[in-house]
Amino acid sequence: MKIASFKRVVLILSLVLMVSVVVAGCTNNSKEAEGTDSKLEGIISIVGSTSVTPLAEELGQEFSNKNPEIKVDVQGVGSTAGIKAIIDETADVGISSRDLKDEEKESKIKEHIIAYDGIVVVVHPENSVEDLDMDTINKIFTGEIKNWKEVGGEDEEILIVSREEGSGTRGAFEEILELDSVREDALIAEGNGAVKANIASKKNSIGYISLSYLDDSIIGLKIDGIEGTVENIKSGKYKVSRPFLMLTNGEEGPLVKEFLDFVLSEEGQKIVGEKQITVK
Amino acid sequence: MKKSNWQEKLNEKLYLISALISIALILSITLFIFIKGVPAIKEIGIKNFVLGTKWKAGDGQYGILPMIVGSIYVTIGACLVGVPIGLFTAIYLSEMANKKTADFLRKVVELLAGIPSVVFGFFGLVSIVPLIDKFFGGGGNSLFASSIILGIMILPTIISISEASIRAVPKEYREGSLALGSTHIDSTFKVILPSAKSGILASIVLALGRAIGETMAVILVSGNTPLIPHSIFDRVRTLTSNIAIEMGYAYGLHQGALFATGVILFVFIMIINGVFLVFNRKAGELNDR
């Protein structure tokens, strides 16, 4: 008897499960059908550079406010990972803070420049050095200059904070400053935030971050007498800048197209203009 | 009778399947790491890979000796910090503390075990690292900082297993020792601890495994410089942090080299687990006596 009732329970349970799956499937389908008819809905997944992430999140937020049915999911994992995700088609949009390398360029990948960003060389607030030229910065990061007193600071060893191999910010920084490679014994911090935290807590440190991460806990150096600000980068006076890219693979879907249109629209570029440099 | 037999069989199969799932998982993970890692080791050359002292993915130089040395140093450092504190705590808990204090302390140790590693790392970054920087200079992110943080993190493992094995020592041993006129401390260190030796060593080996495998906390406090450290205030990069830091960016041979780093780490863990099994078996024999 017990077994019989047990069997019956199992039978009923599995029936319920089946029915619910079928029903759920149906409702989902019908919703999607409605969606494509009238309004766009769904999730756009954006993956890539940690430098572009704050901007992409802000753009996504505003875009979702305008289109409540569309969610924008942003993951900051690094430029190379973002480019890889687009090649593998595991994300809808890839974000990169460096140009694509030759081996990454595939015929189907489209690059959309959505903004320009500055890279700021930063030091601890108590550091007395305010201005360096490109050549000196190069020498500091390659290890030719090792003490702050050589560049007008206190008699203290220079501690270099760099980014991990493969980081878009590091790639762009090395390229613009024509550095072969940052000093080997540099402290490696993972991400812009970690660089900032390290510099803010170490008096003799120097590092580089994306302009959008600059705040009061650290000081951005002038380069060749020019401060790294939105205006100076826009006018081309501040040299250490790079493009922010959004990448797509093949023909964009309606969702992604709508999003990219928004990013490049006047409204989207206004958000870009708050911390980065607009395209137009 | 027949029906219950059928049920029993079903039950048994269910447990068997569950057991097989975990075995299949460990096998597929192992296989995956080796399939991805071994070709890279072949391409780089096992000698260049394991004994190479330069890691520069951009230039195609993949030598992980600094990371191997870093991992070993950090683990030794963690033991130097964690083992004495952990062992003395275990002795106190099992031999000296009254029941109330011991229960309270045990709860605290359990709490310590439950704190996520990233929290330990962050604590180290904002408190220990600046302190080291202030007193010893050099930035603070160092082998020393990593050892302290890992030393704290392995405490729960050492304390709980050592305490259990000290408790497992038969009461008669102590009674005999005390009856022969030795003091409490003497009988603890000369009778109880030697009897619990295998269990204590097992706890240390298990702690070694935890220390060598820890990633997140180490990334935050070690400085991650891929060079062989020459002093305890030098920055280090461990095998695990090498994988975690660069995996997001890597592709091609670089990615393969990171999986190969995983292979080396795997070998280390296997050795540690093997040693643990030996000690554990000895401890088991002792308890059976």
Coordinates of C-alpha atoms in Angstrom, one line a residue:
Chain A
M1 CA 0.0 0.0 0.0
K2 CA 2.7 2.4 1.0
I3 CA 4.6 1.9 -2.2
A4 CA 1.5 2.3 -4.3
S5 CA 0.7 5.6 -2.7
F6 CA 4.3 6.6 -3.1
K7 CA 4.1 5.8 -6.8
R8 CA 1.0 7.8 -7.1
V9 CA 2.6 10.8 -5.5
V10 CA 5.5 10.6 -7.9
L11 CA 3.2 10.3 -10.8
I12 CA 1.2 13.4 -9.8
L13 CA 4.3 15.4 -9.1
S14 CA 5.9 14.6 -12.4
L15 CA 2.6 15.5 -14.2
V16 CA 2.5 18.8 -12.4
L17 CA 6.1 19.4 -13.3
M18 CA 5.5 18.6 -17.0
V19 CA 2.4 20.8 -17.2
S20 CA 4.2 23.7 -15.5
V21 CA 7.1 23.4 -17.9
V22 CA 4.8 23.4 -20.9
V23 CA 2.8 26.3 -19.6
A24 CA 5.9 28.3 -18.7
G25 CA 7.3 27.7 -22.2
C26 CA 4.1 28.8 -23.8
T27 CA 3.9 32.0 -21.9
N28 CA 7.5 32.8 -22.6
N29 CA 7.0 32.3 -26.3
S30 CA 4.0 34.4 -26.5
K31 CA 5.6 37.2 -24.6
E32 CA 8.6 37.2 -26.9
A33 CA 6.3 37.3 -29.9
E34 CA 4.5 40.3 -28.5
G35 CA 7.8 42.0 -27.8
T36 CA 9.1 41.9 -31.3
D37 CA 5.9 43.2 -32.5
S38 CA 5.6 46.3 -30.5
K39 CA 8.5 47.1 -28.2
L40 CA 12.0 45.8 -27.9
E41 CA 12.8 43.8 -24.8
G42 CA 15.6 41.6 -23.5
I43 CA 19.0 41.7 -22.1
I44 CA 22.1 43.2 -23.7
S45 CA 25.3 41.8 -22.3
I46 CA 28.4 44.0 -22.4
V47 CA 31.7 42.5 -21.5
G48 CA 35.2 43.9 -21.5
S49 CA 37.6 46.7 -20.3
T50 CA 37.4 47.8 -16.7
S51 CA 38.2 51.3 -17.8
V52 CA 35.1 51.5 -20.0
T53 CA 32.9 49.7 -17.5
P54 CA 31.8 52.8 -15.4
L55 CA 30.8 54.6 -18.6
A56 CA 29.0 51.6 -20.1
E57 CA 27.1 51.1 -16.8
E58 CA 26.0 54.7 -16.9
L59 CA 24.9 54.5 -20.5
G60 CA 23.2 51.2 -19.8
Q61 CA 21.3 52.7 -16.9
E62 CA 20.1 55.6 -18.9
F63 CA 19.1 53.4 -21.8
S64 CA 17.2 51.1 -19.5
N65 CA 15.4 54.1 -18.0
K66 CA 14.2 55.0 -21.5
N67 CA 13.4 51.4 -22.5
P68 CA 12.2 49.7 -19.3
E69 CA 11.9 46.4 -21.1
I70 CA 15.6 46.2 -21.9
K71 CA 18.2 45.3 -19.4
V72 CA 21.8 46.1 -19.9
D73 CA 24.3 43.8 -18.1
V74 CA 27.9 45.1 -17.9
Q75 CA 30.8 43.0 -16.8
G76 CA 34.3 44.5 -16.4
V77 CA 36.8 41.8 -17.0
G78 CA 39.4 43.5 -19.2
S79 CA 39.8 44.6 -22.8
T80 CA 41.3 41.3 -24.0
A81 CA 38.6 39.3 -22.5
G82 CA 36.0 41.6 -24.0
I83 CA 37.5 41.2 -27.5
K84 CA 37.7 37.4 -27.0
A85 CA 34.0 37.4 -25.9
I86 CA 33.0 39.1 -29.1
I87 CA 35.1 36.8 -31.3
D88 CA 33.5 33.8 -29.5
E89 CA 30.1 35.5 -29.6
T90 CA 29.5 35.0 -25.9
A91 CA 28.6 38.7 -25.5
D92 CA 26.4 41.1 -27.5
V93 CA 28.8 44.0 -27.2
G94 CA 32.5 44.0 -26.3
I95 CA 34.1 47.0 -24.8
S96 CA 37.8 47.7 -25.2
S97 CA 40.1 50.5 -24.1
R98 CA 42.8 49.7 -26.7
D99 CA 43.0 49.1 -30.4
L100 CA 42.6 45.5 -31.6
K101 CA 45.8 43.6 -32.3
D102 CA 46.3 42.2 -35.8
E103 CA 45.6 38.6 -34.7
E104 CA 42.3 39.7 -33.0
K105 CA 41.0 41.5 -36.1
E106 CA 38.3 39.4 -37.8
S107 CA 36.5 40.5 -40.9
K108 CA 33.1 40.4 -39.1
I109 CA 34.0 42.4 -36.1
K110 CA 32.9 46.0 -36.2
E111 CA 34.6 48.7 -34.1
H112 CA 32.5 51.7 -32.9
I113 CA 34.5 54.5 -31.3
I114 CA 32.2 55.8 -28.5
A115 CA 34.6 58.0 -26.6
Y116 CA 38.1 59.1 -26.0
D117 CA 39.8 58.7 -22.6
G118 CA 42.8 60.1 -21.0
I119 CA 45.3 58.1 -19.0
V120 CA 46.5 60.1 -16.0
V121 CA 49.8 59.5 -14.3
V122 CA 49.0 59.7 -10.6
V123 CA 50.9 60.1 -7.3
H124 CA 50.1 60.3 -3.6
P125 CA 48.6 63.7 -2.5
E126 CA 51.6 64.5 -0.3
N127 CA 54.0 64.1 -3.2
S128 CA 55.6 67.5 -4.0
V129 CA 56.1 66.7 -7.7
E130 CA 53.4 68.2 -9.9
D131 CA 54.7 68.2 -13.5
L132 CA 56.8 65.8 -15.5
D133 CA 57.6 65.5 -19.2
M134 CA 56.9 62.4 -21.3
D135 CA 60.6 61.5 -21.4
T136 CA 61.0 61.6 -17.6
I137 CA 57.9 59.5 -17.2
N138 CA 59.3 57.0 -19.6
K139 CA 62.5 56.9 -17.6
I140 CA 60.7 56.5 -14.3
F141 CA 58.6 53.6 -15.6
T142 CA 61.5 51.8 -17.2
G143 CA 63.6 52.2 -14.1
E144 CA 66.2 54.6 -15.4
I145 CA 65.2 57.1 -12.7
K146 CA 64.8 55.4 -9.3
N147 CA 64.5 58.2 -6.8
W148 CA 62.1 61.1 -6.4
K149 CA 64.9 63.6 -5.7
E150 CA 66.1 63.1 -9.3
V151 CA 62.9 64.8 -10.5
G152 CA 62.6 67.4 -7.8
G153 CA 60.9 65.5 -5.1
E154 CA 62.0 64.1 -1.7
D155 CA 64.9 61.7 -1.3
E156 CA 62.8 58.6 -1.5
E157 CA 62.8 55.6 -3.8
I158 CA 60.1 55.5 -6.5
L159 CA 57.6 52.8 -6.2
I160 CA 55.9 51.9 -9.4
V161 CA 52.4 50.6 -9.5
S162 CA 51.5 49.0 -12.8
R163 CA 48.7 47.0 -14.3
E164 CA 48.7 43.3 -15.1
E165 CA 49.9 42.0 -18.5
G166 CA 47.1 42.3 -21.0
S167 CA 45.3 45.3 -19.4
G168 CA 44.0 47.8 -22.0
T169 CA 45.2 50.7 -19.9
R170 CA 48.7 49.2 -19.6
G171 CA 48.7 48.4 -23.3
A172 CA 47.7 52.0 -24.3
F173 CA 50.0 53.6 -21.7
E174 CA 53.0 51.6 -23.0
E175 CA 52.2 52.4 -26.5
I176 CA 51.7 56.1 -26.1
L177 CA 54.8 56.6 -23.9
E178 CA 56.8 54.3 -26.2
L179 CA 57.8 52.1 -23.3
D180 CA 59.1 48.7 -24.2
S181 CA 58.0 47.4 -20.9
V182 CA 57.3 48.7 -17.4
R183 CA 60.0 47.9 -14.8
E184 CA 59.9 44.2 -13.9
D185 CA 59.8 44.7 -10.1
A186 CA 56.8 47.0 -10.3
L187 CA 53.9 46.4 -8.0
I188 CA 51.1 44.8 -10.0
A189 CA 47.6 45.8 -9.1
E190 CA 44.5 44.3 -10.6
G191 CA 42.2 46.9 -12.1
N192 CA 42.1 50.7 -11.9
G193 CA 40.5 50.7 -8.4
A194 CA 43.3 48.6 -7.0
V195 CA 46.0 50.9 -8.5
K196 CA 44.2 53.9 -6.9
A197 CA 44.0 52.1 -3.5
N198 CA 47.7 51.3 -3.6
I199 CA 48.7 54.8 -4.6
A200 CA 46.5 56.5 -2.0
S201 CA 48.2 54.5 0.7
K202 CA 51.8 54.8 -0.3
K203 CA 53.6 58.1 -0.3
N204 CA 56.4 57.2 -2.7
S205 CA 54.3 55.5 -5.4
I206 CA 53.5 56.5 -8.9
G207 CA 51.0 54.8 -11.3
Y208 CA 48.6 55.4 -14.1
I209 CA 44.8 55.1 -14.3
S210 CA 41.9 56.0 -16.5
L211 CA 40.8 59.6 -16.2
S212 CA 37.3 58.4 -15.1
Y213 CA 38.8 56.9 -11.9
L214 CA 40.6 60.1 -10.8
D215 CA 39.4 61.5 -7.5
D216 CA 40.6 63.3 -4.4
S217 CA 42.5 60.4 -2.9
I218 CA 45.3 60.7 -5.4
I219 CA 46.8 63.5 -7.6
G220 CA 47.1 63.5 -11.3
L221 CA 50.4 64.9 -12.6
K222 CA 50.6 67.5 -15.4
I223 CA 52.4 66.1 -18.4
D224 CA 54.6 68.7 -20.2
G225 CA 52.8 71.3 -18.2
I226 CA 49.3 70.2 -19.4
E227 CA 46.8 68.9 -16.9
G228 CA 44.8 65.8 -17.9
T229 CA 41.3 67.2 -18.2
V230 CA 38.5 66.6 -20.6
E231 CA 39.0 70.0 -22.3
N232 CA 42.8 69.5 -22.7
I233 CA 42.3 66.0 -24.2
K234 CA 39.6 67.2 -26.5
S235 CA 41.8 70.0 -27.8
G236 CA 44.6 67.6 -28.3
K237 CA 47.0 69.4 -25.9
Y238 CA 47.1 66.4 -23.5
K239 CA 48.8 63.6 -25.4
V240 CA 48.1 60.5 -23.3
S241 CA 44.7 59.5 -24.6
R242 CA 43.2 56.6 -26.3
P243 CA 39.8 55.5 -27.9
F244 CA 37.1 53.6 -26.1
L245 CA 35.6 51.0 -28.4
M246 CA 32.4 49.1 -28.5
L247 CA 32.7 46.0 -30.6
T248 CA 30.0 43.9 -32.3
N249 CA 30.3 40.7 -34.3
G250 CA 28.5 40.6 -37.7
E251 CA 25.1 42.2 -38.2
E252 CA 23.8 43.7 -35.0
G253 CA 20.4 42.6 -33.7
P254 CA 17.7 45.3 -33.2
L255 CA 18.4 45.6 -29.5
V256 CA 22.1 46.2 -29.9
K257 CA 21.6 48.6 -32.8
E258 CA 19.2 50.6 -30.8
F259 CA 21.7 50.7 -27.9
L260 CA 24.6 51.8 -30.1
D261 CA 22.4 54.5 -31.8
F262 CA 21.6 55.7 -28.3
V263 CA 25.3 55.8 -27.2
L264 CA 26.3 57.8 -30.3
S265 CA 23.2 60.1 -30.1
E266 CA 23.4 63.5 -28.6
E267 CA 21.9 62.3 -25.4
G268 CA 24.3 59.4 -25.0
Q269 CA 27.3 61.5 -25.8
K270 CA 26.2 64.0 -23.2
I271 CA 26.7 61.2 -20.6
V272 CA 30.1 60.4 -22.2
G273 CA 31.1 64.1 -21.9
E274 CA 30.8 64.1 -18.2
K275 CA 34.1 62.3 -17.7
Q276 CA 35.3 61.3 -21.1
I277 CA 35.7 63.0 -24.4
T278 CA 32.9 62.8 -26.8
V279 CA 33.4 61.5 -30.3
K280 CA 31.7 64.4 -32.2
Chain B
M1 CA 9.6 -8.1 1.2
K2 CA 10.0 -7.9 -2.5
K3 CA 8.8 -4.3 -2.6
S4 CA 11.2 -3.1 0.1
N5 CA 14.0 -4.9 -1.7
W6 CA 13.2 -2.9 -4.8
Q7 CA 13.2 0.3 -2.9
E8 CA 16.5 -0.5 -1.3
K9 CA 18.1 -1.1 -4.6
L10 CA 16.8 2.2 -5.9
N11 CA 18.3 3.9 -2.9
E12 CA 21.6 2.3 -3.3
K13 CA 21.8 3.3 -7.0
L14 CA 20.9 6.9 -6.1
Y15 CA 23.9 7.1 -3.7
L16 CA 26.1 5.4 -6.2
I17 CA 25.2 7.9 -8.8
S18 CA 25.9 10.8 -6.5
A19 CA 29.3 9.4 -5.6
L20 CA 30.0 8.9 -9.3
I21 CA 29.1 12.5 -10.1
S22 CA 31.8 13.8 -7.8
I23 CA 34.4 11.4 -9.1
A24 CA 33.5 12.3 -12.7
L25 CA 33.8 16.0 -11.9
I26 CA 37.3 15.6 -10.4
L27 CA 38.4 13.5 -13.3
S28 CA 37.1 15.9 -15.9
I29 CA 38.6 18.9 -14.1
T30 CA 42.0 17.1 -14.0
L31 CA 41.7 16.0 -17.6
F32 CA 40.7 19.6 -18.7
I33 CA 43.7 21.2 -17.0
F34 CA 46.1 18.7 -18.4
I35 CA 44.7 18.8 -21.9
K36 CA 44.9 22.6 -21.9
G37 CA 48.2 22.8 -20.1
V38 CA 50.4 20.0 -21.3
P39 CA 50.6 21.2 -25.0
A40 CA 51.8 24.6 -23.7
I41 CA 54.4 23.0 -21.5
K42 CA 55.6 21.1 -24.5
E43 CA 55.7 24.2 -26.7
I44 CA 57.6 26.2 -24.1
G45 CA 59.8 23.3 -23.0
I46 CA 59.5 21.9 -19.5
K47 CA 62.9 23.2 -18.5
N48 CA 62.2 26.7 -19.7
F49 CA 58.8 26.6 -18.1
V50 CA 59.6 25.3 -14.7
L51 CA 63.1 26.7 -14.3
G52 CA 62.7 30.0 -16.3
T53 CA 63.0 33.1 -14.2
K54 CA 61.3 35.5 -16.5
W55 CA 57.5 35.8 -17.0
K56 CA 56.7 38.3 -19.7
A57 CA 53.7 37.2 -21.6
G58 CA 54.0 40.1 -24.0
D59 CA 57.4 38.9 -25.2
G60 CA 56.6 35.2 -25.1
Q61 CA 58.7 34.4 -22.0
Y62 CA 57.0 32.0 -19.7
G63 CA 59.2 31.0 -16.8
I64 CA 57.3 30.2 -13.6
L65 CA 60.2 29.6 -11.2
P66 CA 59.5 33.0 -9.5
M67 CA 55.9 31.9 -8.9
I68 CA 56.9 28.4 -7.7
V69 CA 59.4 29.9 -5.3
G70 CA 56.8 32.6 -4.3
S71 CA 54.2 30.0 -3.5
I72 CA 56.6 27.9 -1.4
Y73 CA 57.9 30.9 0.5
V74 CA 54.5 32.3 1.2
T75 CA 53.3 28.8 2.4
I76 CA 56.3 28.4 4.7
G77 CA 55.8 32.0 6.0
A78 CA 52.2 31.2 6.7
C79 CA 53.2 28.2 8.7
L80 CA 55.8 30.1 10.7
V81 CA 53.0 32.5 11.6
G82 CA 50.1 30.2 11.9
V83 CA 51.5 26.9 13.4
P84 CA 52.7 28.2 16.8
I85 CA 49.6 30.3 17.4
G86 CA 47.3 27.6 16.2
L87 CA 49.0 24.8 18.1
F88 CA 49.2 26.7 21.4
T89 CA 45.5 27.7 21.0
A90 CA 44.7 24.0 20.5
I91 CA 46.6 23.0 23.6
Y92 CA 44.9 25.8 25.6
L93 CA 41.5 24.7 24.4
S94 CA 41.9 21.0 25.1
E95 CA 44.1 21.1 28.2
M96 CA 43.8 24.3 30.1
A97 CA 40.7 26.3 29.4
N98 CA 37.6 25.7 31.4
K99 CA 34.5 24.5 29.5
K100 CA 32.8 27.9 29.2
T101 CA 35.9 29.7 27.9
A102 CA 36.7 26.8 25.6
D103 CA 33.2 26.7 24.1
F104 CA 33.3 30.5 23.5
L105 CA 36.8 30.4 21.9
R106 CA 35.8 27.5 19.7
K107 CA 32.9 29.5 18.4
V108 CA 35.2 32.4 17.6
V109 CA 37.6 30.1 15.7
E110 CA 34.6 28.8 13.7
L111 CA 33.7 32.3 12.9
L112 CA 37.2 33.0 11.7
A113 CA 36.9 30.0 9.3
G114 CA 33.7 31.5 7.9
I115 CA 35.2 34.8 6.8
P116 CA 35.5 35.0 3.0
S117 CA 39.1 35.3 1.8
V118 CA 38.6 38.5 0.0
V119 CA 37.7 40.1 3.3
F120 CA 41.0 38.9 4.8
G121 CA 42.8 40.3 1.8
F122 CA 41.1 43.6 2.1
F123 CA 41.8 43.8 5.8
G124 CA 45.5 43.1 5.0
L125 CA 45.6 45.8 2.3
V126 CA 44.2 48.6 4.4
S127 CA 45.8 47.7 7.8
I128 CA 48.8 45.3 7.6
V129 CA 50.3 46.6 4.3
P130 CA 50.4 50.3 5.4
L131 CA 51.9 49.2 8.7
I132 CA 54.7 47.3 7.0
D133 CA 55.3 50.2 4.7
K134 CA 55.6 52.6 7.7
F135 CA 58.0 50.5 9.7
F136 CA 60.0 48.7 7.0
G137 CA 59.4 50.7 3.8
G138 CA 59.2 49.3 0.3
G139 CA 55.4 49.7 -0.1
G140 CA 54.3 47.0 2.3
N141 CA 52.8 44.6 -0.3
S142 CA 55.2 41.8 0.4
L143 CA 56.0 38.2 1.2
F144 CA 55.7 39.3 4.9
A145 CA 52.2 40.7 4.5
S146 CA 51.0 37.6 2.6
S147 CA 52.5 35.3 5.3
I148 CA 50.7 37.1 8.1
I149 CA 47.3 37.1 6.3
L150 CA 47.7 33.4 5.3
G151 CA 48.9 32.6 8.8
I152 CA 45.7 34.0 10.2
M153 CA 43.6 32.2 7.5
I154 CA 45.0 28.7 8.3
L155 CA 44.5 29.1 12.1
P156 CA 41.0 27.4 12.1
T157 CA 42.3 24.3 10.3
I158 CA 45.2 23.9 12.6
I159 CA 43.3 24.6 15.8
S160 CA 40.3 22.3 15.2
I161 CA 42.2 19.3 13.9
S162 CA 45.0 19.6 16.4
E163 CA 42.5 20.0 19.3
A164 CA 40.6 16.9 18.2
S165 CA 43.8 14.8 18.0
I166 CA 45.0 16.1 21.4
R167 CA 41.6 15.2 22.9
A168 CA 41.9 11.7 21.3
V169 CA 44.9 10.9 23.4
P170 CA 43.7 8.5 26.1
K171 CA 43.2 10.0 29.6
E172 CA 45.4 7.3 31.1
Y173 CA 48.5 8.8 29.5
R174 CA 48.2 12.0 31.4
E175 CA 47.1 10.3 34.5
G176 CA 50.2 8.1 34.4
S177 CA 52.5 11.0 33.7
L178 CA 51.0 13.0 36.5
A179 CA 51.2 10.1 38.9
L180 CA 54.9 9.7 38.1
G181 CA 55.3 13.2 39.4
S182 CA 55.7 15.4 36.3
T183 CA 54.1 18.8 36.1
H184 CA 51.1 19.7 34.0
I185 CA 53.2 21.5 31.4
D186 CA 55.7 18.6 31.3
S187 CA 53.1 16.0 30.7
T188 CA 51.5 18.2 28.0
F189 CA 54.7 18.7 26.0
K190 CA 56.4 15.4 26.7
V191 CA 53.5 12.9 26.8
I192 CA 50.3 14.3 25.2
L193 CA 51.8 16.2 22.2
P194 CA 54.1 13.3 21.1
S195 CA 51.1 11.0 21.3
A196 CA 49.0 13.4 19.2
K197 CA 51.9 14.1 16.8
S198 CA 50.4 12.5 13.7
G199 CA 47.1 14.4 14.0
I200 CA 48.9 17.7 14.5
L201 CA 51.2 17.1 11.5
A202 CA 48.1 16.2 9.5
S203 CA 46.5 19.5 10.5
I204 CA 49.7 21.4 9.4
V205 CA 49.8 19.6 6.1
L206 CA 46.1 20.4 5.5
A207 CA 46.8 24.0 6.4
L208 CA 49.7 23.9 3.8
G209 CA 47.2 22.9 1.2
R210 CA 44.9 25.8 2.1
A211 CA 47.8 28.3 2.1
I212 CA 49.2 27.2 -1.3
G213 CA 45.7 27.3 -2.9
E214 CA 44.6 30.7 -1.5
T215 CA 44.3 33.3 -4.2
M216 CA 42.1 36.3 -3.6
A217 CA 43.6 37.4 -0.3
V218 CA 47.2 36.9 -1.6
I219 CA 46.5 39.0 -4.8
L220 CA 45.5 41.9 -2.6
V221 CA 48.6 42.0 -0.3
S222 CA 51.5 40.3 -2.2
G223 CA 52.2 43.0 -4.8
N224 CA 52.2 40.3 -7.6
T225 CA 55.6 41.1 -9.0
P226 CA 56.8 38.1 -11.0
L227 CA 60.4 38.1 -9.6
I228 CA 62.1 35.7 -7.1
P229 CA 62.0 37.5 -3.8
H230 CA 65.3 38.1 -2.0
S231 CA 63.9 39.4 1.3
I232 CA 60.7 39.0 3.2
F233 CA 59.8 42.6 2.3
D234 CA 60.0 41.9 -1.4
R235 CA 56.9 41.6 -3.5
V236 CA 55.9 38.1 -4.6
R237 CA 53.6 36.4 -7.1
T238 CA 52.2 33.0 -6.3
L239 CA 51.1 30.3 -8.8
T240 CA 47.4 30.9 -8.0
S241 CA 47.6 34.6 -8.3
N242 CA 49.5 34.3 -11.6
I243 CA 46.5 32.3 -13.0
A244 CA 43.8 34.6 -11.5
I245 CA 45.4 37.9 -12.5
E246 CA 46.1 37.1 -16.1
M247 CA 43.4 34.6 -17.1
G248 CA 40.9 37.3 -18.1
Y249 CA 43.3 38.7 -20.6
A250 CA 45.0 35.6 -21.9
Y251 CA 44.6 33.8 -25.2
G252 CA 46.6 31.4 -27.3
L253 CA 49.9 30.2 -25.8
H254 CA 49.6 32.7 -22.9
Q255 CA 46.4 31.0 -21.9
G256 CA 48.0 27.6 -22.3
A257 CA 50.8 28.7 -20.1
L258 CA 48.4 29.7 -17.4
F259 CA 46.7 26.3 -17.5
A260 CA 50.2 24.8 -17.4
T261 CA 50.7 26.8 -14.2
G262 CA 47.6 25.1 -13.0
V263 CA 49.2 21.7 -13.8
I264 CA 52.2 22.6 -11.7
L265 CA 49.9 23.7 -8.9
F266 CA 48.0 20.5 -9.2
V267 CA 51.2 18.5 -8.8
F268 CA 52.0 20.5 -5.6
I269 CA 48.5 19.8 -4.2
M270 CA 48.7 16.1 -5.0
I271 CA 52.0 15.9 -3.1
I272 CA 50.6 17.7 -0.2
N273 CA 47.5 15.5 -0.2
G274 CA 49.6 12.4 -0.4
V275 CA 51.6 13.5 2.6
F276 CA 48.3 14.3 4.4
L277 CA 47.0 10.8 3.7
V278 CA 50.1 9.2 5.2
F279 CA 49.9 11.2 8.4
N280 CA 46.2 10.7 8.6
R281 CA 46.6 6.9 8.3
K282 CA 49.2 7.0 11.1
A283 CA 46.8 9.1 13.2
G284 CA 44.1 6.6 12.6
E285 CA 46.3 3.7 13.7
L286 CA 47.2 5.6 16.8
N287 CA 43.5 6.2 17.7
D288 CA 42.6 2.6 17.1
R289 CA 45.2 1.4 19.5

